[in-house]
XYZ file of C-alpha atoms in Angstrom:
655
model
C -42.374 1.780 -43.216
C -40.744 -1.413 -41.959
C -37.325 -1.967 -40.446
C -35.116 -5.035 -40.095
C -33.986 -6.092 -36.628
C -31.092 -8.534 -36.295
C -31.289 -10.595 -33.105
C -28.353 -12.176 -31.190
C -28.877 -15.544 -32.924
C -28.344 -13.694 -36.268
C -31.989 -14.134 -37.269
C -33.560 -11.095 -38.929
C -37.156 -10.002 -38.309
C -39.174 -7.194 -39.856
C -41.167 -4.750 -37.714
C -42.958 -1.475 -38.208
C -40.722 1.546 -37.648
C -41.212 2.926 -34.169
C -41.409 -0.460 -32.477
C -39.855 -0.611 -29.002
C -37.640 -3.220 -27.378
C -40.658 -4.252 -25.339
C -42.644 -4.735 -28.547
C -39.918 -6.910 -30.069
C -39.768 -8.979 -26.873
C -43.551 -9.540 -26.924
C -43.371 -10.616 -30.542
C -40.845 -13.284 -29.587
C -42.445 -14.536 -26.355
C -44.557 -13.116 -23.553
C -42.189 -14.685 -21.020
C -39.312 -12.721 -22.538
C -41.314 -9.493 -22.427
C -41.938 -9.996 -18.698
C -38.201 -10.242 -18.060
C -37.155 -7.417 -20.412
C -35.977 -4.152 -18.834
C -34.090 -2.417 -21.680
C -32.527 -2.961 -25.066
C -29.084 -2.715 -26.574
C -29.491 -1.377 -30.113
C -26.336 -1.376 -32.222
C -24.400 -1.922 -28.957
C -26.002 1.185 -27.395
C -28.208 0.772 -24.316
C -31.737 2.130 -24.909
C -34.868 2.383 -22.761
C -37.422 -0.416 -22.950
C -40.047 1.906 -24.443
C -37.738 3.905 -26.746
C -38.915 3.748 -30.391
C -36.593 2.131 -32.944
C -36.868 3.649 -36.406
C -33.982 2.150 -38.395
C -32.390 -1.174 -39.251
C -29.972 -2.541 -36.690
C -28.946 -5.234 -34.222
C -30.947 -5.570 -31.031
C -30.167 -7.423 -27.808
C -32.974 -7.618 -25.269
C -31.670 -6.854 -21.779
C -33.372 -8.943 -19.102
C -33.603 -8.836 -15.317
C -31.116 -11.655 -14.882
C -28.272 -9.807 -16.635
C -25.635 -7.384 -15.337
C -26.935 -4.683 -17.685
C -30.458 -5.275 -16.400
C -29.372 -4.860 -12.799
C -27.530 -1.692 -13.766
C -30.733 -0.259 -15.283
C -32.669 -1.086 -12.107
C -30.063 0.660 -9.976
C -29.952 3.686 -12.252
C -33.722 3.832 -11.802
C -33.114 3.604 -8.056
C -30.843 6.654 -8.192
C -33.549 8.546 -10.111
C -36.211 7.544 -7.557
C -33.910 8.488 -4.674
C -33.516 11.992 -6.089
C -37.286 12.293 -6.605
C -37.965 11.244 -2.998
C -35.361 13.642 -1.599
C -36.791 16.608 -3.527
C -40.329 15.695 -2.455
C -39.353 15.693 1.230
C -36.638 18.349 1.140
C -37.242 20.828 -1.724
C -34.364 22.979 -0.487
C -31.790 20.261 -1.257
C -29.590 20.887 -4.280
C -29.055 17.795 -6.401
C -25.687 16.720 -7.709
C -25.466 13.527 -9.707
C -26.572 9.933 -9.219
C -25.070 6.768 -10.657
C -25.405 3.023 -10.598
C -22.331 1.191 -9.329
C -21.131 -2.405 -9.230
C -22.794 -2.965 -5.866
C -25.622 -0.422 -5.761
C -26.214 3.236 -6.507
C -25.784 6.677 -4.959
C -26.908 10.271 -5.262
C -24.959 13.379 -4.270
C -26.861 16.150 -2.487
C -26.143 19.512 -0.893
C -28.100 21.506 1.669
C -27.009 24.868 3.029
C -28.666 24.530 6.437
C -27.121 21.144 7.164
C -26.548 18.003 5.153
C -28.937 15.073 5.155
C -28.125 12.521 7.857
C -28.560 8.792 8.307
C -31.512 9.521 10.644
C -33.454 10.863 7.661
C -32.974 7.749 5.523
C -36.075 5.889 6.853
C -38.373 8.741 5.781
C -36.709 8.882 2.357
C -37.077 5.109 2.046
C -40.798 5.353 2.907
C -41.228 8.011 0.218
C -39.556 5.807 -2.404
C -41.892 2.962 -1.416
C -44.855 5.298 -1.872
C -43.600 6.229 -5.350
C -43.150 2.544 -6.208
C -46.669 1.754 -5.009
C -48.134 4.594 -7.106
C -46.377 3.114 -10.170
C -46.568 6.317 -12.185
C -44.896 6.141 -15.600
C -41.387 7.502 -16.113
C -41.355 9.482 -19.347
C -38.325 10.375 -21.427
C -38.040 14.124 -22.052
C -35.753 16.114 -24.355
C -35.317 19.881 -24.291
C -32.913 22.536 -25.455
C -30.035 23.579 -23.237
C -31.692 26.969 -22.805
C -34.930 25.390 -21.553
C -32.967 23.012 -19.326
C -31.165 25.948 -17.711
C -34.530 27.543 -16.959
C -35.816 24.278 -15.483
C -32.738 23.961 -13.268
C -32.265 27.667 -12.501
C -32.003 26.935 -8.761
C -29.768 23.869 -9.147
C -26.109 25.007 -9.458
C -24.680 21.514 -9.897
C -27.196 20.618 -12.604
C -26.371 23.847 -14.423
C -22.703 22.843 -14.378
C -23.577 19.454 -15.893
C -25.739 21.069 -18.568
C -22.909 23.416 -19.582
C -20.528 20.467 -19.830
C -22.941 18.299 -21.862
C -22.210 17.748 -25.551
C -24.696 18.923 -28.163
C -27.606 21.344 -27.911
C -30.177 18.969 -26.434
C -30.595 17.786 -22.865
C -32.195 14.406 -22.165
C -33.873 13.422 -18.952
C -36.834 11.703 -17.330
C -40.079 12.958 -15.825
C -41.889 11.306 -12.889
C -44.959 13.339 -11.967
C -43.678 16.832 -11.185
C -40.081 15.683 -10.826
C -37.640 15.998 -13.726
C -33.972 15.005 -13.709
C -31.275 15.591 -16.286
C -30.195 12.010 -17.002
C -28.371 10.419 -19.923
C -28.416 6.864 -18.526
C -31.252 4.419 -19.217
C -33.962 3.868 -16.590
C -37.065 1.668 -16.403
C -40.419 2.907 -17.772
C -41.862 2.800 -14.230
C -40.862 2.050 -10.643
C -42.829 -1.205 -10.310
C -39.658 -3.327 -10.227
C -37.967 -1.151 -7.575
C -39.473 -3.125 -4.698
C -36.339 -4.593 -3.186
C -33.972 -1.794 -2.236
C -32.315 -0.429 0.863
C -30.714 2.896 1.716
C -27.355 2.087 3.246
C -25.386 5.075 4.477
C -24.322 8.665 3.967
C -20.809 10.014 3.528
C -19.061 13.116 2.288
C -17.958 13.190 -1.350
C -16.288 15.943 -3.317
C -18.334 17.170 -6.245
C -17.187 15.187 -9.279
C -14.393 13.662 -7.188
C -12.191 16.776 -7.146
C -10.843 17.927 -3.770
C -10.955 21.533 -4.995
C -14.761 21.280 -5.356
C -17.391 21.571 -2.589
C -17.996 18.613 -0.298
C -21.454 17.144 -0.926
C -23.377 14.472 0.966
C -23.543 11.138 -0.846
C -26.384 8.758 -0.056
C -25.540 5.132 -0.796
C -28.143 2.467 -1.581
C -28.588 -0.797 -3.412
C -31.397 -2.650 -5.193
C -32.172 -6.062 -6.658
C -35.018 -7.582 -8.653
C -35.421 -10.365 -6.060
C -35.826 -10.088 -2.302
C -33.574 -13.113 -1.778
C -30.741 -11.316 -3.582
C -31.226 -8.240 -1.402
C -31.120 -10.400 1.734
C -27.937 -12.114 0.532
C -26.426 -8.707 -0.163
C -27.295 -7.558 3.375
C -25.544 -10.608 4.825
C -22.478 -9.969 2.688
C -22.361 -6.320 3.738
C -22.638 -7.324 7.389
C -19.796 -9.776 6.856
C -17.785 -6.952 5.288
C -18.450 -4.760 8.320
C -17.475 -7.586 10.665
C -14.222 -8.120 8.752
C -13.359 -4.462 8.100
C -9.745 -4.164 9.212
C -10.328 -0.537 10.200
C -13.043 -1.497 12.711
C -11.102 -4.532 13.955
C -7.976 -2.394 14.212
C -9.883 0.017 16.436
C -11.494 -2.697 18.582
C -8.245 -4.615 19.107
C -6.162 -1.422 19.393
C -3.871 -2.341 16.490
C -3.416 1.016 14.753
C -4.976 4.400 14.152
C -4.797 7.206 11.632
C -5.318 10.796 12.803
C -5.917 13.264 9.949
C -4.763 16.077 12.249
C -1.382 14.364 12.448
C -1.381 13.396 8.770
C -3.864 11.536 6.566
C -2.709 8.153 5.317
C 0.016 7.874 7.969
C -0.762 4.960 10.336
C 0.368 4.884 13.957
C 1.030 1.333 15.124
C -0.128 0.639 18.667
C 1.694 -2.047 20.719
C -0.698 -4.802 19.601
C -0.403 -3.941 15.912
C 3.324 -3.310 16.216
C 3.741 -6.790 17.680
C 1.981 -8.440 14.731
C 4.064 -6.406 12.315
C 7.309 -7.196 14.136
C 6.590 -10.940 14.098
C 5.932 -10.817 10.339
C 9.020 -8.721 9.650
C 11.274 -11.048 11.662
C 9.727 -14.040 9.925
C 10.288 -12.546 6.461
C 13.861 -11.506 7.189
C 14.736 -14.957 8.542
C 13.148 -16.604 5.484
C 15.076 -14.386 3.092
C 18.401 -14.754 4.892
C 17.977 -18.528 4.755
C 17.277 -18.231 1.026
C 20.506 -16.384 0.289
C 19.406 -12.761 0.467
C 21.577 -10.028 1.931
C 19.507 -7.523 3.915
C 20.320 -3.829 3.668
C 19.097 -0.431 4.844
C 18.866 2.414 2.339
C 17.679 6.043 2.735
C 14.051 7.057 2.196
C 15.371 10.150 0.399
C 17.411 10.298 -2.786
C 18.516 12.823 -5.357
C 15.747 13.460 -7.888
C 18.199 12.598 -10.696
C 18.154 8.984 -9.500
C 14.431 8.727 -10.305
C 14.862 10.555 -13.577
C 17.434 7.966 -14.622
C 15.226 5.070 -13.481
C 12.201 6.466 -15.328
C 10.015 6.780 -12.253
C 9.910 10.566 -12.560
C 8.675 10.334 -16.141
C 6.146 7.546 -15.547
C 4.979 8.000 -11.940
C 5.447 11.695 -11.270
C 1.793 12.117 -10.262
C 2.240 9.447 -7.565
C 5.399 11.044 -6.124
C 5.660 13.815 -3.557
C 7.019 17.164 -4.760
C 10.835 17.368 -4.679
C 12.516 19.242 -1.823
C 14.869 22.030 -2.885
C 17.872 21.931 -0.559
C 18.926 25.431 -1.652
C 22.254 24.429 -3.157
C 20.994 22.965 -6.410
C 20.302 19.532 -4.921
C 16.713 18.272 -5.210
C 15.749 15.457 -2.847
C 12.784 13.160 -3.387
C 10.898 10.833 -1.036
C 11.342 7.499 -2.745
C 8.308 5.880 -4.374
C 10.238 2.653 -5.122
C 13.256 0.868 -3.638
C 14.800 -0.481 -6.842
C 17.065 2.532 -7.593
C 18.386 2.301 -4.016
C 19.280 -1.367 -4.433
C 20.924 -0.566 -7.750
C 23.214 1.786 -5.820
C 24.132 -1.120 -3.519
C 24.969 -3.286 -6.541
C 26.955 -0.535 -8.248
C 29.025 0.301 -5.164
C 31.487 -2.489 -6.019
C 32.845 -4.054 -9.177
C 30.887 -7.281 -9.499
C 32.068 -10.682 -10.731
C 30.080 -13.517 -12.261
C 31.035 -15.497 -9.149
C 28.757 -13.220 -7.056
C 25.701 -13.876 -9.203
C 22.910 -14.338 -8.433
C 23.297 -11.391 -6.041
C 20.174 -11.114 -3.886
C 19.445 -7.854 -2.059
C 16.442 -7.446 0.231
C 15.037 -4.751 2.483
C 11.936 -3.833 4.402
C 12.033 -0.570 2.532
C 9.925 2.422 3.456
C 8.362 4.241 0.497
C 6.048 7.213 0.013
C 3.235 7.706 -2.482
C 1.267 10.871 -3.149
C -2.215 9.444 -2.628
C -5.174 11.813 -2.754
C -7.216 12.122 0.429
C -10.304 10.516 -1.111
C -8.349 7.355 -1.993
C -6.930 6.735 1.489
C -8.372 3.803 3.420
C -7.063 2.394 6.700
C -3.934 0.335 6.035
C -4.908 -0.591 2.476
C -4.244 2.814 0.898
C -1.647 4.896 2.736
C 0.951 7.545 1.955
C 3.809 5.857 3.781
C 4.361 2.120 3.445
C 7.040 -0.500 4.052
C 7.554 -2.951 1.212
C 8.919 -6.458 1.631
C 11.192 -5.762 -1.319
C 13.964 -7.670 -2.997
C 16.085 -7.499 -6.136
C 18.228 -10.177 -7.663
C 20.943 -9.477 -10.210
C 21.568 -12.481 -12.450
C 23.317 -13.553 -15.609
C 21.019 -14.255 -18.532
C 21.362 -18.024 -18.201
C 20.379 -17.842 -14.495
C 16.970 -16.205 -15.017
C 14.852 -19.365 -15.067
C 16.476 -21.009 -12.043
C 16.245 -17.797 -10.025
C 12.624 -17.280 -11.069
C 11.869 -20.809 -9.867
C 13.662 -20.189 -6.566
C 11.725 -16.980 -5.921
C 8.414 -18.630 -6.718
C 9.243 -21.509 -4.371
C 9.952 -18.989 -1.592
C 6.664 -17.179 -2.193
C 4.636 -20.381 -2.080
C 6.486 -21.490 1.049
C 5.502 -18.237 2.756
C 1.911 -18.651 1.600
C 1.896 -22.080 3.197
C 2.962 -20.660 6.556
C 0.229 -18.003 6.451
C -2.338 -20.545 5.232
C -2.928 -18.658 1.974
C -4.239 -21.179 -0.539
C -6.676 -19.345 -2.822
C -4.469 -17.729 -5.464
C -3.864 -17.679 -9.216
C -0.966 -16.707 -11.485
C -1.216 -13.802 -13.936
C 1.423 -13.015 -16.534
C 1.273 -9.249 -16.980
C 2.448 -7.912 -20.333
C 2.746 -4.427 -21.777
C 0.188 -2.896 -24.096
C 2.326 -2.379 -27.230
C 0.094 0.519 -28.298
C 0.747 2.454 -25.097
C 4.158 3.962 -25.805
C 3.716 6.644 -23.140
C 3.408 4.233 -20.201
C 5.838 1.546 -21.332
C 9.526 1.787 -22.108
C 9.830 1.863 -25.900
C 12.041 -1.108 -26.777
C 10.244 -3.819 -28.745
C 13.193 -6.220 -28.664
C 13.480 -5.959 -24.852
C 9.757 -6.570 -24.347
C 9.616 -9.508 -26.755
C 12.641 -11.115 -25.151
C 11.594 -10.626 -21.516
C 7.958 -11.626 -22.034
C 8.963 -14.827 -23.829
C 11.440 -15.661 -21.042
C 8.767 -15.204 -18.365
C 6.232 -17.265 -20.285
C 8.835 -19.951 -20.974
C 9.722 -20.173 -17.295
C 6.073 -20.651 -16.296
C 5.591 -23.270 -19.005
C 8.679 -25.128 -17.803
C 7.278 -25.119 -14.268
C 4.000 -26.559 -15.527
C 1.886 -24.013 -13.639
C -1.483 -22.744 -14.847
C -1.635 -19.023 -15.544
C -3.558 -16.448 -17.500
C -2.187 -13.534 -19.522
C -3.131 -9.862 -19.109
C -2.043 -7.235 -21.590
C -1.467 -3.761 -20.170
C -0.733 -4.869 -16.569
C 3.085 -4.866 -16.751
C 5.373 -2.427 -14.956
C 6.746 0.292 -17.227
C 10.178 -1.381 -17.278
C 9.249 -5.019 -17.809
C 6.725 -7.884 -17.699
C 5.856 -9.615 -14.440
C 4.198 -12.557 -12.809
C 1.460 -11.343 -10.470
C 0.091 -13.721 -7.870
C -3.558 -12.831 -7.378
C -5.114 -13.740 -4.050
C -8.725 -13.647 -2.869
C -9.564 -11.363 0.027
C -11.900 -12.399 2.839
C -14.836 -11.042 0.815
C -13.842 -12.713 -2.443
C -12.235 -9.729 -4.145
C -9.017 -10.205 -6.090
C -5.827 -8.322 -5.344
C -2.145 -8.693 -6.188
C -0.198 -10.107 -3.262
C 3.179 -10.955 -4.801
C 5.102 -10.105 -7.951
C 8.166 -11.298 -9.838
C 9.324 -8.866 -12.535
C 11.974 -9.243 -15.206
C 13.870 -6.070 -16.020
C 16.347 -5.534 -18.854
C 15.806 -1.751 -18.859
C 17.173 -0.495 -15.519
C 20.502 -2.374 -15.833
C 20.894 -0.596 -19.163
C 19.920 2.829 -17.832
C 22.240 2.576 -14.835
C 25.005 0.921 -16.857
C 25.187 -2.124 -14.564
C 27.903 -4.638 -15.376
C 29.691 -7.677 -14.023
C 32.967 -9.235 -15.082
C 32.356 -12.567 -16.770
C 34.492 -15.684 -17.026
C 36.000 -14.196 -20.185
C 37.224 -11.136 -18.270
C 34.847 -8.919 -20.213
C 32.017 -6.740 -18.889
C 28.490 -8.105 -19.265
C 25.051 -6.699 -18.514
C 23.090 -8.442 -15.718
C 19.343 -8.989 -15.723
C 17.479 -7.519 -12.769
C 14.603 -9.393 -11.127
C 12.279 -7.403 -8.884
C 10.186 -9.378 -6.400
C 7.823 -8.714 -3.538
C 6.664 -11.653 -1.435
C 3.825 -10.238 0.682
C 3.661 -6.675 -0.605
C 3.663 -3.875 1.943
C 3.398 -4.543 5.661
C 0.391 -2.243 5.793
C -1.689 -3.925 3.118
C -0.626 -7.432 4.128
C -1.671 -6.911 7.749
C -4.981 -5.416 6.566
C -5.473 -8.539 4.441
C -4.635 -10.886 7.324
C -6.828 -8.964 9.756
C -9.834 -9.435 7.476
C -9.018 -13.049 6.602
C -8.674 -13.991 10.270
C -11.486 -11.609 11.338
C -9.121 -10.353 14.035
C -8.675 -13.843 15.538
C -4.996 -14.160 14.615
C -3.390 -17.604 14.831
C -1.325 -18.112 17.952
C 2.030 -17.485 16.274
C 0.855 -14.049 15.075
C -1.447 -12.989 17.931
C -0.186 -9.905 19.788
C -1.183 -11.551 23.072
C -1.083 -15.315 23.032
C -2.115 -16.126 26.594
C -4.229 -14.269 29.153
C -3.812 -15.429 32.764
C -6.715 -14.830 35.155
C -6.451 -15.699 38.867
C -9.728 -16.706 40.524
C -8.788 -14.740 43.634
C -6.191 -11.961 43.717
C -5.566 -12.599 47.406
C -5.050 -16.346 47.167
C -3.925 -17.149 43.620
C -2.034 -14.106 42.319
C 1.394 -15.397 43.365
C 0.889 -18.629 41.411
C -0.418 -16.645 38.436
C 2.749 -14.518 38.505
C 4.895 -17.649 38.714
C 3.406 -19.228 35.575
C 3.488 -15.820 33.838
C 7.247 -15.702 34.448
C 7.709 -19.231 33.142
C 5.675 -18.465 30.009
C 7.679 -15.318 29.303
C 10.921 -17.296 29.695
C 9.517 -19.743 27.129
C 9.028 -16.858 24.708
C 5.235 -16.614 24.930
C 3.454 -13.264 24.712
C 1.474 -13.404 27.919
C -0.533 -10.955 30.010
C -1.651 -11.299 33.620
C -5.010 -9.679 34.367
C -4.622 -8.522 37.968
C -7.444 -5.976 37.881
C -9.980 -5.973 40.670
C -12.796 -7.138 38.400
C -15.067 -10.176 38.408
C -13.567 -13.275 36.822
C -16.467 -13.694 34.364
C -15.949 -10.145 33.106
C -12.232 -10.786 32.573
C -12.907 -14.009 30.664
C -15.455 -12.306 28.402
C -13.043 -9.456 27.721
C -10.260 -11.900 26.796
C -12.668 -13.500 24.318
C -13.639 -10.087 22.952
C -9.956 -9.301 22.426
C -9.670 -12.664 20.596
C -6.704 -13.842 22.637
C -5.951 -17.456 21.599
C -5.733 -18.869 25.142
C -7.357 -17.822 28.409
C -5.766 -19.518 31.422
C -7.649 -19.506 34.741
C -5.874 -20.514 37.952
C -7.590 -21.238 41.262
C -7.027 -23.415 44.310
C -7.188 -26.680 42.352
C -4.607 -25.486 39.810
C -2.293 -24.161 42.527
C -2.318 -27.509 44.331
C -1.639 -29.553 41.205
C 0.736 -27.149 39.335
C -1.844 -27.024 36.550
C -3.831 -24.518 34.531
C -7.420 -24.413 33.308
C -7.213 -23.571 29.597
C -9.949 -22.175 27.398
C -9.231 -21.678 23.712
C -10.707 -18.691 21.895
C -14.128 -19.476 20.467
C -14.678 -22.521 22.673
C -16.976 -22.721 25.684
C -15.342 -25.607 27.523
C -12.109 -25.389 29.515
C -9.487 -28.133 29.808
C -7.227 -28.691 32.790
C -3.607 -29.721 32.148
C -0.178 -29.436 33.797
C 1.226 -25.933 33.356
C 4.471 -27.167 31.761
C 2.518 -29.319 29.295
C 0.443 -26.316 28.257
C 3.560 -24.203 27.693
C 5.152 -26.942 25.585
C 1.980 -27.336 23.488
C 1.780 -23.610 22.763
C 5.477 -23.484 21.854
C 4.960 -26.378 19.433
C 1.953 -24.656 17.926
C 3.929 -21.457 17.382
C 6.825 -23.368 15.831
C 4.405 -25.082 13.462
C 2.750 -21.759 12.497
C -0.484 -22.656 14.328
C -1.326 -25.572 12.070
C -3.070 -27.570 14.796
C -0.195 -30.029 14.996
C -0.168 -30.827 11.275
C 3.216 -31.116 9.670
C 4.222 -28.618 7.050
C 3.534 -29.982 3.607
C 6.596 -28.550 1.872
C 4.911 -26.023 -0.420
C 6.432 -25.687 -3.832
C 8.980 -28.474 -3.394
C 7.988 -29.923 -6.760
C 8.788 -26.717 -8.639
């Protein structure tokens, strides 16, 4: 019996029934067969040696594809489990998966979980299995037989019970069998370039109500060069991890005993945050915003009216019953609070645009497993703002907001960003406010504004807020990942729900349009972003300590050091005098370790000439200059946002 196989170029070839993907690849070219690792038959991934017995479309998956790498890593997870069971038969296996950057396997052991010290032995065992190159055979069995095979594996039994159908599929390698639906390679010969990375706790199937297992992380590539590049990237990630830098520079900490996801800002971190907050407030005041303070608590009815309770209830903390019928809620968003500010007075068209801004504290009910340093927290302060405008003011106000955002980016030296227009998914009526006319109108206005500005953008369906479309400004992190830094959102819904009005020129009431905008997101996430971008070496204007003064001799030069410290403080510099009884070389090295922009050493020569010996962070040579000249140069650098004397380019002035 013959079957017809349609290839990606739409050519059709006949083969005997039972041919495998590998067989098809060999029939086309031996070079293709050498690169083949799996097949995709009728859009379904299949093993390289799985027989094909019917007509269909076949794509040959090769080593240089994302699917091919996924198959290798799934094979790595299988081999990891086999090695663990060979060395530690008492370990109970959970589940292993390939991921975007590697693979993992979850394990459990009653007498103590596997540790990072045991990874080298497990790695050696995997290498031995690879060297043996025994075949991996696909096996199918009934659920009843599978339960017998995994009688001592409670997590596998749970997976078997949850599996659809009456048959369980898996793979056999020697005496080791694993219940596995994903595709793996026919042998381990290509699993030569792998590394076991780390171990960490992980709830079984990601549910905090389940037991905590031990997850072993690893990665694999077909080429050694790719594995080496991955190792360098991971080291770079470790070097830039804001959590590690935050610890080393004493910026912040999170103590689960005091509350998970609730950062404590140490003086250094608090200084960085305060500088940013003052900067943002000054920028917004100069741009016509009125800054307010609003409560972090509000009546639950406020969020029912806004729609947050219906759409984001799972991300909100449980309401607090005050005992008299009033239910208070920790706010997840600031917009209903700013609506209260708008609604407190009768508004006239003469007041529009009315711009309200706040560094508003919010709370989100994040699960413990999702929390991460400053990037995912339960309490956060958003650089938030809302503008209330007449319909004919939308485009000009949009342009003004975008100019402000790009101006701020210029000052923080953020240049790698793109624009995304985020629309609703019209099929998702549960997530998005159901008003086709509102969505059509607001999305066309946003698109029209971007077209008028002549800016490049891309469109993303399903990324809008529940109440309206938005422009998301996507930035690249230090490691090349994309995240949303800023947003501008049009909103016709909340003014309607809260019955917002203004008195127009005609003396009649009209409905304003509400524009939500965030310039740098939350203080927490923005500072995490900056910490990783700068690798902890903050530019002078942001650095918690800008100058470290070190006297050569405490007995002879301390008085002069104190004198220039006083002058620097009067000039507004953040300066510290190191008067500890330690060797000068040790103090200089420590100042470099703390990434302080300037280390100033003063000795006899500097005392006699009213000078300082200045060493910039990251440089080995010191420069002597008059003390007053140094102070003036640092002040100029701070004023110019540490741009090395370059003049500001006027970001966004052509918008």
